[in-house]
Short mmCIF file of N, CA, C and O in Angstrom, two decimals:
data_model
loop_
_atom_site.label_atom_id
_atom_site.label_comp_id
_atom_site.label_asym_id
_atom_site.label_seq_id
_atom_site.Cartn_x
_atom_site.Cartn_y
_atom_site.Cartn_z
N MET A 1 -27.43 37.63 62.74
CA MET A 1 -28.81 37.13 63.08
C MET A 1 -28.82 35.54 63.10
O MET A 1 -28.36 35.08 62.08
N ALA A 2 -29.69 35.04 63.88
CA ALA A 2 -29.81 33.48 63.59
C ALA A 2 -30.60 33.12 62.56
O ALA A 2 -31.42 33.72 62.15
N ASP A 3 -30.55 31.89 62.15
CA ASP A 3 -31.30 31.39 61.11
C ASP A 3 -32.82 31.56 61.17
O ASP A 3 -33.42 31.78 60.38
N TRP A 4 -33.27 31.05 62.52
CA TRP A 4 -34.67 31.11 62.72
C TRP A 4 -35.29 32.44 62.60
O TRP A 4 -36.43 32.67 62.23
N MET A 5 -34.47 33.69 63.01
CA MET A 5 -34.84 35.01 62.80
C MET A 5 -35.07 35.46 61.32
O MET A 5 -35.89 36.04 60.88
N ASP A 6 -34.05 34.80 60.54
CA ASP A 6 -34.24 35.18 59.04
C ASP A 6 -35.58 34.69 58.50
O ASP A 6 -36.00 35.23 57.57
N TRP A 7 -35.79 33.35 58.93
CA TRP A 7 -37.05 32.64 58.27
C TRP A 7 -38.29 33.51 58.70
O TRP A 7 -39.14 33.57 57.92
N LEU A 8 -38.34 34.04 60.05
CA LEU A 8 -39.49 34.81 60.43
C LEU A 8 -39.49 36.11 59.77
O LEU A 8 -40.58 36.64 59.55
N VAL A 9 -38.41 36.73 59.51
CA VAL A 9 -38.45 38.06 58.89
C VAL A 9 -38.96 37.72 57.51
O VAL A 9 -39.87 38.75 57.03
N ALA A 10 -38.60 36.90 56.67
CA ALA A 10 -38.89 36.53 55.50
C ALA A 10 -40.44 36.27 55.54
O ALA A 10 -41.27 36.85 54.71
N ALA A 11 -40.94 35.51 56.46
CA ALA A 11 -42.31 35.16 56.61
C ALA A 11 -43.22 36.49 56.88
O ALA A 11 -44.22 36.72 56.33
N GLY A 12 -42.67 37.30 57.60
CA GLY A 12 -43.40 38.49 58.06
C GLY A 12 -43.36 39.57 56.68
O GLY A 12 -44.45 40.06 56.49
N VAL A 13 -42.34 39.51 55.91
CA VAL A 13 -42.38 40.25 54.56
C VAL A 13 -43.47 39.76 53.80
O VAL A 13 -44.24 40.47 53.08
N LEU A 14 -43.65 38.63 53.67
CA LEU A 14 -44.67 38.01 52.79
C LEU A 14 -46.00 38.11 53.40
O LEU A 14 -46.97 38.36 52.60
N VAL A 15 -46.28 38.25 54.65
CA VAL A 15 -47.52 38.43 55.24
C VAL A 15 -47.84 39.67 54.90
O VAL A 15 -48.89 40.21 54.54
N ILE A 16 -46.90 40.89 54.81
CA ILE A 16 -47.16 42.34 54.50
C ILE A 16 -47.45 42.49 53.12
O ILE A 16 -48.43 43.06 52.74
N LEU A 17 -46.67 41.70 52.33
CA LEU A 17 -47.05 41.71 50.78
C LEU A 17 -48.58 41.11 50.52
O LEU A 17 -49.29 41.38 49.71
N GLU A 18 -48.89 40.18 51.38
CA GLU A 18 -50.15 39.61 51.23
C GLU A 18 -51.33 40.51 51.37
O GLU A 18 -52.27 40.47 50.76
N LEU A 19 -51.11 41.43 52.23
CA LEU A 19 -52.14 42.51 52.61
C LEU A 19 -52.28 43.23 51.46
O LEU A 19 -53.43 43.69 51.12
N PHE A 20 -51.47 43.41 50.43
CA PHE A 20 -51.65 44.16 49.24
C PHE A 20 -52.27 43.28 48.12
O PHE A 20 -52.83 44.01 47.20
N THR A 21 -52.17 42.23 48.10
CA THR A 21 -52.52 41.22 47.00
C THR A 21 -54.03 40.74 47.28
O THR A 21 -54.81 40.63 46.28
N GLY A 22 -54.41 40.35 48.41
CA GLY A 22 -55.83 40.04 48.64
C GLY A 22 -56.04 38.48 48.43
O GLY A 22 -57.15 38.15 48.49
N THR A 23 -54.97 37.81 48.08
CA THR A 23 -55.13 36.35 47.89
C THR A 23 -54.55 35.64 49.29
O THR A 23 -53.83 36.37 49.92
N PHE A 24 -54.66 34.33 49.41
CA PHE A 24 -54.08 33.81 50.57
C PHE A 24 -52.79 32.96 50.07
O PHE A 24 -52.22 32.30 50.96
N TYR A 25 -52.44 33.08 48.99
CA TYR A 25 -51.24 32.24 48.42
C TYR A 25 -50.01 32.61 49.13
O TYR A 25 -49.15 31.81 49.56
N LEU A 26 -49.71 33.86 49.23
CA LEU A 26 -48.44 34.43 49.81
C LEU A 26 -48.37 33.91 51.34
O LEU A 26 -47.36 33.66 52.09
N LEU A 27 -49.69 33.99 51.86
CA LEU A 27 -49.85 33.55 53.42
C LEU A 27 -49.42 31.93 53.36
O LEU A 27 -48.77 31.77 54.49
N MET A 28 -49.77 31.29 52.74
CA MET A 28 -49.41 29.90 52.51
C MET A 28 -47.78 29.71 52.62
O MET A 28 -47.43 28.84 53.18
N ILE A 29 -47.21 30.50 51.60
CA ILE A 29 -45.91 30.42 51.55
C ILE A 29 -45.14 30.96 52.89
O ILE A 29 -44.18 30.29 53.29
N ALA A 30 -45.87 32.06 53.48
CA ALA A 30 -45.34 32.39 54.79
C ALA A 30 -45.41 31.36 55.87
O ALA A 30 -44.69 31.27 56.72
N ILE A 31 -46.40 30.52 55.95
CA ILE A 31 -46.59 29.43 56.80
C ILE A 31 -45.54 28.37 56.66
O ILE A 31 -44.93 28.00 57.51
N GLY A 32 -45.05 28.22 55.28
CA GLY A 32 -43.92 27.29 55.06
C GLY A 32 -42.56 27.81 55.67
O GLY A 32 -41.85 27.28 56.11
N LEU A 33 -42.44 29.19 55.42
CA LEU A 33 -41.36 29.88 55.89
C LEU A 33 -41.22 29.82 57.41
O LEU A 33 -40.16 29.72 58.10
N ALA A 34 -42.40 29.99 58.08
CA ALA A 34 -42.52 29.85 59.62
C ALA A 34 -42.03 28.41 60.00
O ALA A 34 -41.40 28.09 61.03
N ALA A 35 -42.51 27.48 59.16
CA ALA A 35 -42.04 26.02 59.57
C ALA A 35 -40.62 25.73 59.42
O ALA A 35 -40.09 25.13 60.31
N GLY A 36 -39.96 26.58 58.55
CA GLY A 36 -38.46 26.71 58.28
C GLY A 36 -37.90 27.18 59.57
O GLY A 36 -36.70 26.66 60.10
N ALA A 37 -38.55 28.05 60.18
CA ALA A 37 -38.06 28.79 61.42
C ALA A 37 -38.14 27.81 62.50
O ALA A 37 -37.20 27.78 63.42
N LEU A 38 -39.18 27.17 62.53
CA LEU A 38 -39.38 26.13 63.78
C LEU A 38 -38.30 24.88 63.60
O LEU A 38 -37.75 24.50 64.65
N VAL A 39 -37.94 24.72 62.35
CA VAL A 39 -36.90 23.70 62.16
C VAL A 39 -35.53 24.16 62.53
O VAL A 39 -34.62 23.49 63.13
N ALA A 40 -35.28 25.46 62.13
CA ALA A 40 -34.10 26.15 62.56
C ALA A 40 -33.87 26.18 64.15
O ALA A 40 -32.78 25.81 64.57
N LEU A 41 -34.94 26.35 64.90
CA LEU A 41 -34.99 26.28 66.29
C LEU A 41 -34.60 24.99 66.73
O LEU A 41 -33.88 24.89 67.93
N ALA A 42 -35.05 23.91 66.01
CA ALA A 42 -34.65 22.58 66.63
C ALA A 42 -33.21 22.18 66.32
O ALA A 42 -32.50 21.18 66.96
N GLY A 43 -32.44 22.83 65.27
CA GLY A 43 -30.92 22.58 65.18
C GLY A 43 -30.62 22.17 63.95
O GLY A 43 -29.26 22.20 63.70
N PRO A 44 -31.37 21.50 62.95
CA PRO A 44 -30.83 21.03 61.68
C PRO A 44 -30.19 22.10 60.94
O PRO A 44 -30.52 23.21 61.27
N GLY A 45 -29.43 21.83 59.97
CA GLY A 45 -28.80 22.71 59.12
C GLY A 45 -29.75 23.57 58.18
O GLY A 45 -30.95 23.04 58.06
N VAL A 46 -29.19 24.34 57.35
CA VAL A 46 -29.82 25.23 56.37
C VAL A 46 -30.54 24.43 55.17
O VAL A 46 -31.78 24.78 54.89
N PRO A 47 -30.04 23.43 54.74
CA PRO A 47 -30.68 22.54 53.82
C PRO A 47 -31.85 21.89 54.36
O PRO A 47 -32.89 21.82 53.74
N ALA A 48 -31.87 21.28 55.58
CA ALA A 48 -33.04 20.83 56.09
C ALA A 48 -34.06 21.91 56.23
O ALA A 48 -35.30 21.50 56.09
N GLN A 49 -33.65 22.97 56.76
CA GLN A 49 -34.79 24.02 57.13
C GLN A 49 -35.49 24.51 55.61
O GLN A 49 -36.55 24.56 55.59
N ALA A 50 -34.61 24.53 54.51
CA ALA A 50 -35.17 24.81 53.30
C ALA A 50 -36.26 23.85 52.79
O ALA A 50 -37.22 24.21 52.22
N ILE A 51 -35.66 22.52 52.84
CA ILE A 51 -36.66 21.56 52.54
C ILE A 51 -38.11 21.48 53.20
O ILE A 51 -38.89 21.30 52.54
N VAL A 52 -37.81 21.70 54.45
CA VAL A 52 -39.11 21.77 55.38
C VAL A 52 -40.00 22.75 54.88
O VAL A 52 -41.21 22.62 54.69
N ALA A 53 -39.28 23.98 54.76
CA ALA A 53 -40.09 25.29 54.52
C ALA A 53 -40.72 25.00 52.98
O ALA A 53 -41.94 25.48 52.81
N ALA A 54 -39.88 24.47 52.02
CA ALA A 54 -40.55 24.34 50.78
C ALA A 54 -41.71 23.30 50.83
O ALA A 54 -42.64 23.47 50.15
N VAL A 55 -41.62 22.13 51.38
CA VAL A 55 -42.64 21.18 51.55
C VAL A 55 -43.90 21.70 52.15
O VAL A 55 -44.97 21.53 51.64
N VAL A 56 -43.81 22.35 53.20
CA VAL A 56 -44.80 22.78 53.93
C VAL A 56 -45.43 23.92 53.15
O VAL A 56 -46.50 23.87 53.01
N GLY A 57 -44.71 24.80 52.66
CA GLY A 57 -45.34 25.99 51.58
C GLY A 57 -46.08 25.38 50.53
O GLY A 57 -47.24 25.85 50.17
N VAL A 58 -45.64 24.23 49.76
CA VAL A 58 -46.28 23.79 48.65
C VAL A 58 -47.41 22.99 49.05
O VAL A 58 -48.70 23.13 48.52
N LEU A 59 -47.38 22.32 50.15
CA LEU A 59 -48.69 21.52 50.87
C LEU A 59 -49.59 22.43 51.15
O LEU A 59 -50.91 22.33 50.86
N ALA A 60 -49.33 23.48 51.81
CA ALA A 60 -50.58 24.57 52.30
C ALA A 60 -50.94 25.22 50.97
O ALA A 60 -52.10 25.42 51.04
N THR A 61 -50.08 25.54 50.04
CA THR A 61 -50.56 26.08 48.90
C THR A 61 -51.67 25.15 48.12
O THR A 61 -52.73 25.46 47.61
N GLY A 62 -51.10 23.82 48.02
CA GLY A 62 -52.03 22.88 47.45
C GLY A 62 -53.30 22.75 48.04
O GLY A 62 -54.59 22.64 47.54
N PHE A 63 -53.22 22.77 49.52
CA PHE A 63 -54.64 22.67 50.10
C PHE A 63 -55.65 23.81 49.92
O PHE A 63 -56.61 23.67 49.97
N LEU A 64 -54.88 25.08 49.95
CA LEU A 64 -55.56 26.28 49.71
C LEU A 64 -56.17 26.29 48.24
O LEU A 64 -57.41 26.40 48.18
N HIS A 65 -55.42 25.77 47.40
CA HIS A 65 -55.93 25.76 45.98
C HIS A 65 -57.17 24.70 45.85
O HIS A 65 -58.19 24.94 44.96
N ARG A 66 -57.27 23.58 46.52
CA ARG A 66 -58.16 22.55 46.56
C ARG A 66 -59.47 23.16 47.37
O ARG A 66 -60.52 22.50 47.18
N SER A 67 -59.31 24.04 48.29
CA SER A 67 -60.42 24.50 48.97
C SER A 67 -61.38 25.37 48.50
O SER A 67 -61.00 25.78 47.27
N ARG A 68 -62.33 25.70 48.96
CA ARG A 68 -63.22 26.77 48.35
C ARG A 68 -62.90 28.06 48.41
O ARG A 68 -63.10 29.02 47.54
N PHE A 69 -61.81 28.24 49.18
CA PHE A 69 -61.10 29.55 49.07
C PHE A 69 -60.26 29.96 48.00
O PHE A 69 -59.93 31.06 47.47
N GLY A 70 -59.88 28.87 47.49
CA GLY A 70 -58.89 28.80 46.33
C GLY A 70 -59.53 29.12 44.92
O GLY A 70 -58.92 29.42 44.01
N HIS A 71 -60.93 28.80 45.05
CA HIS A 71 -61.77 29.00 43.77
C HIS A 71 -63.05 30.05 44.18
O HIS A 71 -64.04 29.38 44.47
N PRO A 72 -62.82 31.21 44.15
CA PRO A 72 -63.84 32.13 44.67
C PRO A 72 -65.12 31.91 43.61
O PRO A 72 -64.82 31.65 42.48
N ALA A 73 -66.18 32.01 44.15
CA ALA A 73 -67.35 31.95 43.23
C ALA A 73 -67.53 32.93 42.18
O ALA A 73 -67.27 34.05 42.25
N ARG A 74 -67.59 32.26 40.92
CA ARG A 74 -67.61 33.26 39.75
C ARG A 74 -69.26 33.68 39.46
O ARG A 74 -69.93 32.74 39.15
N THR A 75 -69.48 34.83 39.86
CA THR A 75 -70.98 35.26 39.64
C THR A 75 -70.85 36.27 38.61
O THR A 75 -69.98 37.05 38.27
N ASP A 76 -72.04 36.42 37.80
CA ASP A 76 -72.30 37.39 36.75
C ASP A 76 -72.68 38.69 37.36
O ASP A 76 -73.65 38.76 38.20
N ALA A 77 -71.63 39.55 37.38
CA ALA A 77 -72.00 41.09 38.17
C ALA A 77 -73.41 41.66 37.58
O ALA A 77 -73.93 42.44 38.44
N GLN A 78 -73.68 41.44 36.48
CA GLN A 78 -74.99 42.03 35.92
C GLN A 78 -76.26 41.25 36.64
O GLN A 78 -77.38 42.03 36.66
N ARG A 79 -75.95 40.11 37.36
CA ARG A 79 -77.18 39.49 38.00
C ARG A 79 -76.94 39.48 39.47
O ARG A 79 -77.85 38.89 40.05
N ASP A 80 -75.80 39.89 40.00
CA ASP A 80 -75.46 39.60 41.47
C ASP A 80 -76.10 40.86 42.01
O ASP A 80 -75.60 42.01 42.02
N ARG A 81 -76.81 40.71 43.09
CA ARG A 81 -77.34 41.62 43.94
C ARG A 81 -76.31 42.32 44.96
O ARG A 81 -76.47 43.41 45.40
N ASN A 82 -75.27 41.57 45.08
CA ASN A 82 -74.13 42.16 46.03
C ASN A 82 -73.36 43.14 45.17
O ASN A 82 -72.74 44.07 45.93
N VAL A 83 -73.45 43.11 43.93
CA VAL A 83 -72.58 44.09 43.16
C VAL A 83 -73.68 45.07 42.70
O VAL A 83 -73.22 46.36 42.72
N ASN A 84 -74.72 44.82 42.46
CA ASN A 84 -75.63 45.86 41.88
C ASN A 84 -76.99 45.87 42.70
O ASN A 84 -77.85 44.97 42.63
N LEU A 85 -77.19 46.91 43.53
CA LEU A 85 -78.42 46.99 44.42
C LEU A 85 -79.76 47.11 43.53
O LEU A 85 -80.72 46.89 44.30
N ASP A 86 -79.62 47.31 42.42
CA ASP A 86 -81.07 47.59 41.67
C ASP A 86 -81.59 46.21 41.43
O ASP A 86 -82.61 46.03 41.16
N ILE A 87 -80.87 45.11 41.49
CA ILE A 87 -81.26 43.70 41.28
C ILE A 87 -82.35 43.43 42.34
O ILE A 87 -82.02 43.58 43.46
N GLY A 88 -83.55 43.09 41.88
CA GLY A 88 -84.50 42.58 42.82
C GLY A 88 -85.40 43.75 43.14
O GLY A 88 -86.54 43.49 43.69
N GLN A 89 -85.17 45.02 42.79
CA GLN A 89 -86.12 46.13 42.82
C GLN A 89 -87.35 46.03 41.97
O GLN A 89 -87.27 45.34 40.97
N ARG A 90 -88.30 46.62 42.22
CA ARG A 90 -89.54 46.70 41.42
C ARG A 90 -89.74 47.91 40.41
O ARG A 90 -89.49 49.08 41.03
N VAL A 91 -90.06 47.69 39.44
CA VAL A 91 -90.52 48.97 38.45
C VAL A 91 -91.82 48.81 37.84
O VAL A 91 -92.27 47.66 37.69
N THR A 92 -92.50 49.93 37.64
CA THR A 92 -93.85 49.71 37.01
C THR A 92 -93.60 50.07 35.37
O THR A 92 -93.19 51.11 35.32
N VAL A 93 -94.16 49.21 34.65
CA VAL A 93 -94.19 49.35 33.19
C VAL A 93 -95.71 49.68 32.66
O VAL A 93 -96.43 48.96 32.83
N PRO A 94 -95.81 51.03 32.30
CA PRO A 94 -97.17 51.31 31.78
C PRO A 94 -97.60 50.59 30.45
O PRO A 94 -98.61 50.26 30.30
N ALA A 95 -96.66 50.44 29.64
CA ALA A 95 -96.91 49.83 28.21
C ALA A 95 -95.75 49.43 27.64
O ALA A 95 -94.68 49.82 27.99
N TRP A 96 -95.91 48.43 26.83
CA TRP A 96 -94.85 47.84 26.19
C TRP A 96 -94.93 48.03 24.53
O TRP A 96 -95.93 48.15 23.98
N ASP A 97 -93.66 47.99 23.85
CA ASP A 97 -93.60 48.24 22.60
C ASP A 97 -92.57 47.21 22.01
O ASP A 97 -91.51 47.50 21.93
N ASN A 98 -92.97 46.25 21.46
CA ASN A 98 -92.18 45.04 20.91
C ASN A 98 -91.24 44.48 21.89
O ASN A 98 -90.10 44.32 21.55
N GLY A 99 -91.75 44.28 23.11
CA GLY A 99 -90.89 43.71 24.22
C GLY A 99 -89.90 44.59 24.84
O GLY A 99 -89.14 44.54 25.58
N ARG A 100 -90.09 46.06 24.57
CA ARG A 100 -89.21 47.09 25.07
C ARG A 100 -89.96 48.19 25.62
O ARG A 100 -91.22 48.33 25.13
N ALA A 101 -89.66 48.97 26.68
CA ALA A 101 -90.39 50.04 27.18
C ALA A 101 -89.30 51.10 27.75
O ALA A 101 -88.17 50.68 27.92
N ARG A 102 -89.80 52.19 28.18
CA ARG A 102 -89.07 53.13 29.00
C ARG A 102 -89.76 53.54 30.30
O ARG A 102 -91.07 53.73 30.16
N VAL A 103 -89.08 53.44 31.42
CA VAL A 103 -89.62 53.79 32.57
C VAL A 103 -88.95 54.71 33.31
O VAL A 103 -87.68 54.84 33.16
N MET A 104 -89.47 55.44 34.24
CA MET A 104 -88.74 56.19 35.30
C MET A 104 -88.41 55.47 36.45
O MET A 104 -89.30 54.75 37.10
N TYR A 105 -87.04 55.42 36.69
CA TYR A 105 -86.74 54.63 37.80
C TYR A 105 -85.55 55.37 38.40
O TYR A 105 -84.54 55.80 37.76
N ARG A 106 -85.52 55.61 39.87
CA ARG A 106 -84.52 56.44 40.42
C ARG A 106 -84.44 57.82 39.92
O ARG A 106 -83.19 58.22 39.80
N GLY A 107 -85.48 58.45 39.53
CA GLY A 107 -85.23 59.67 38.94
C GLY A 107 -84.74 59.76 37.41
O GLY A 107 -84.50 60.95 37.14
N ALA A 108 -84.79 58.76 36.77
CA ALA A 108 -84.18 58.92 35.35
C ALA A 108 -85.08 57.79 34.54
O ALA A 108 -85.58 56.98 34.96
N LEU A 109 -84.85 58.23 33.23
CA LEU A 109 -85.53 57.26 32.13
C LEU A 109 -84.60 56.10 31.88
O LEU A 109 -83.42 56.30 31.71
N TRP A 110 -85.16 54.86 31.97
CA TRP A 110 -84.44 53.78 31.65
C TRP A 110 -85.12 52.92 30.49
O TRP A 110 -86.21 52.82 30.41
N ASP A 111 -84.35 52.32 29.79
CA ASP A 111 -84.79 51.34 28.84
C ASP A 111 -85.03 50.04 29.67
O ASP A 111 -84.25 49.65 30.40
N VAL A 112 -86.05 49.39 29.14
CA VAL A 112 -86.51 48.01 29.93
C VAL A 112 -86.77 46.91 28.80
O VAL A 112 -87.35 47.32 27.94
N GLU A 113 -86.32 45.84 29.01
CA GLU A 113 -86.55 44.77 28.07
C GLU A 113 -87.05 43.68 28.87
O GLU A 113 -86.54 43.46 30.31
N LEU A 114 -87.76 42.74 28.48
CA LEU A 114 -88.31 41.50 29.17
C LEU A 114 -87.18 40.43 29.18
O LEU A 114 -86.50 40.29 28.25
N THR A 115 -87.07 39.82 30.20
CA THR A 115 -86.33 38.50 30.32
C THR A 115 -87.19 37.33 29.38
O THR A 115 -88.13 37.47 29.15
N HIS A 116 -86.33 36.26 29.17
CA HIS A 116 -87.01 35.18 28.29
C HIS A 116 -88.05 34.56 29.02
O HIS A 116 -88.00 34.25 30.16
N GLY A 117 -89.29 34.35 28.37
CA GLY A 117 -90.35 33.42 29.02
C GLY A 117 -91.25 34.33 29.70
O GLY A 117 -92.15 33.76 30.39
N VAL A 118 -91.13 35.73 29.64
CA VAL A 118 -91.98 36.59 30.36
C VAL A 118 -93.01 37.21 29.36
O VAL A 118 -92.55 38.02 28.34
N ALA A 119 -94.34 37.31 29.54
CA ALA A 119 -95.16 38.01 28.59
C ALA A 119 -95.29 39.36 28.94
O ALA A 119 -95.27 39.83 30.12
N PRO A 120 -95.19 40.38 27.89
CA PRO A 120 -95.44 41.68 28.01
C PRO A 120 -96.74 42.11 28.49
O PRO A 120 -97.89 41.75 27.84
N HIS A 121 -96.96 42.79 29.61
CA HIS A 121 -98.25 43.30 30.12
C HIS A 121 -98.02 44.55 30.91
O HIS A 121 -96.91 44.61 31.64
N ALA A 122 -98.77 45.34 31.09
CA ALA A 122 -98.63 46.56 31.78
C ALA A 122 -98.74 46.24 33.25
O ALA A 122 -99.46 45.32 33.61
N GLY A 123 -97.90 46.61 34.06
CA GLY A 123 -97.91 46.45 35.61
C GLY A 123 -96.39 46.32 36.17
O GLY A 123 -95.54 47.06 35.58
N GLU A 124 -96.38 45.75 37.27
CA GLU A 124 -95.02 45.80 37.95
C GLU A 124 -94.27 44.50 37.64
O GLU A 124 -94.76 43.53 37.32
N PHE A 125 -92.80 44.79 37.46
CA PHE A 125 -91.97 43.82 37.25
C PHE A 125 -90.83 44.00 38.20
O PHE A 125 -90.44 45.00 38.60
N ARG A 126 -90.00 42.95 38.38
CA ARG A 126 -88.82 42.71 39.23
C ARG A 126 -87.57 42.82 38.25
O ARG A 126 -87.55 42.12 37.35
N ILE A 127 -86.54 43.63 38.68
CA ILE A 127 -85.29 43.79 38.00
C ILE A 127 -84.32 42.51 38.25
O ILE A 127 -84.20 42.25 39.39
N VAL A 128 -84.04 41.74 37.00
CA VAL A 128 -83.23 40.59 37.34
C VAL A 128 -81.78 40.77 36.72
O VAL A 128 -80.98 40.07 37.13
N GLU A 129 -81.75 41.79 35.90
CA GLU A 129 -80.15 41.98 35.24
C GLU A 129 -80.20 43.59 34.98
O GLU A 129 -81.27 44.16 34.65
N VAL A 130 -79.05 44.10 34.91
CA VAL A 130 -78.81 45.47 34.58
C VAL A 130 -77.66 45.44 33.60
O VAL A 130 -76.54 45.05 33.74
N HIS A 131 -77.81 45.90 32.27
CA HIS A 131 -76.82 45.98 31.25
C HIS A 131 -76.76 47.49 30.79
O HIS A 131 -77.60 48.08 30.00
N GLY A 132 -75.75 48.08 31.62
CA GLY A 132 -75.53 49.45 31.13
C GLY A 132 -76.71 50.46 31.73
O GLY A 132 -77.02 50.37 32.79
N SER A 133 -77.35 51.11 30.80
CA SER A 133 -78.52 51.74 31.16
C SER A 133 -79.85 50.92 30.83
O SER A 133 -80.94 51.66 30.55
N ARG A 134 -79.83 49.74 30.64
CA ARG A 134 -80.88 48.85 30.34
C ARG A 134 -81.30 48.03 31.35
O ARG A 134 -80.40 47.21 31.76
N LEU A 135 -82.44 47.87 31.80
CA LEU A 135 -83.09 46.99 32.82
C LEU A 135 -83.67 45.77 32.31
O LEU A 135 -84.41 45.96 31.31
N VAL A 136 -83.36 44.64 32.63
CA VAL A 136 -83.97 43.44 32.25
C VAL A 136 -84.80 43.02 33.27
O VAL A 136 -84.54 42.84 34.49
N VAL A 137 -86.14 42.88 33.08
CA VAL A 137 -87.10 42.61 34.04
C VAL A 137 -87.72 41.28 33.84
O VAL A 137 -87.88 40.88 32.78
N GLY A 138 -88.24 40.69 35.12
CA GLY A 138 -89.06 39.53 35.02
C GLY A 138 -90.40 39.62 35.79
O GLY A 138 -90.67 40.71 36.46
N ASN A 139 -90.91 38.46 36.17
CA ASN A 139 -92.23 38.55 36.98
C ASN A 139 -91.89 39.13 38.34
O ASN A 139 -90.82 38.57 38.71
N PRO A 140 -92.69 39.81 38.97
CA PRO A 140 -92.41 40.20 40.33
C PRO A 140 -92.40 39.10 41.31
O PRO A 140 -92.53 38.10 41.34
#
């Protein structure tokens, strides 16, 4: 097999492995290997091909790390509506006992507590966090 084919096979293997990891870092290294294949097609020897592949791979990985894709947003799953669909829903609290209550929500009894700065009163509240089987509610 020609050198350029070896580089492309290695890049293809990394792309397949990338599908299992879910990050883009192996894909950046695969781009470097593809650059090595292009250099191999141009004719320089294996050392030049390896140097170009390494430099392109490192640069691509560095650019990815500095981009917004290199640092996914860190959100608190207890407050993230994309993780927990109960966030933002409304519950009716008939009465409070020392800042805590029990309500029927989605066919089950839930413990409810108030978020900071919200006064206890009977009425409707919005769910802002979920801690296990405890709903933390705020103003609607």
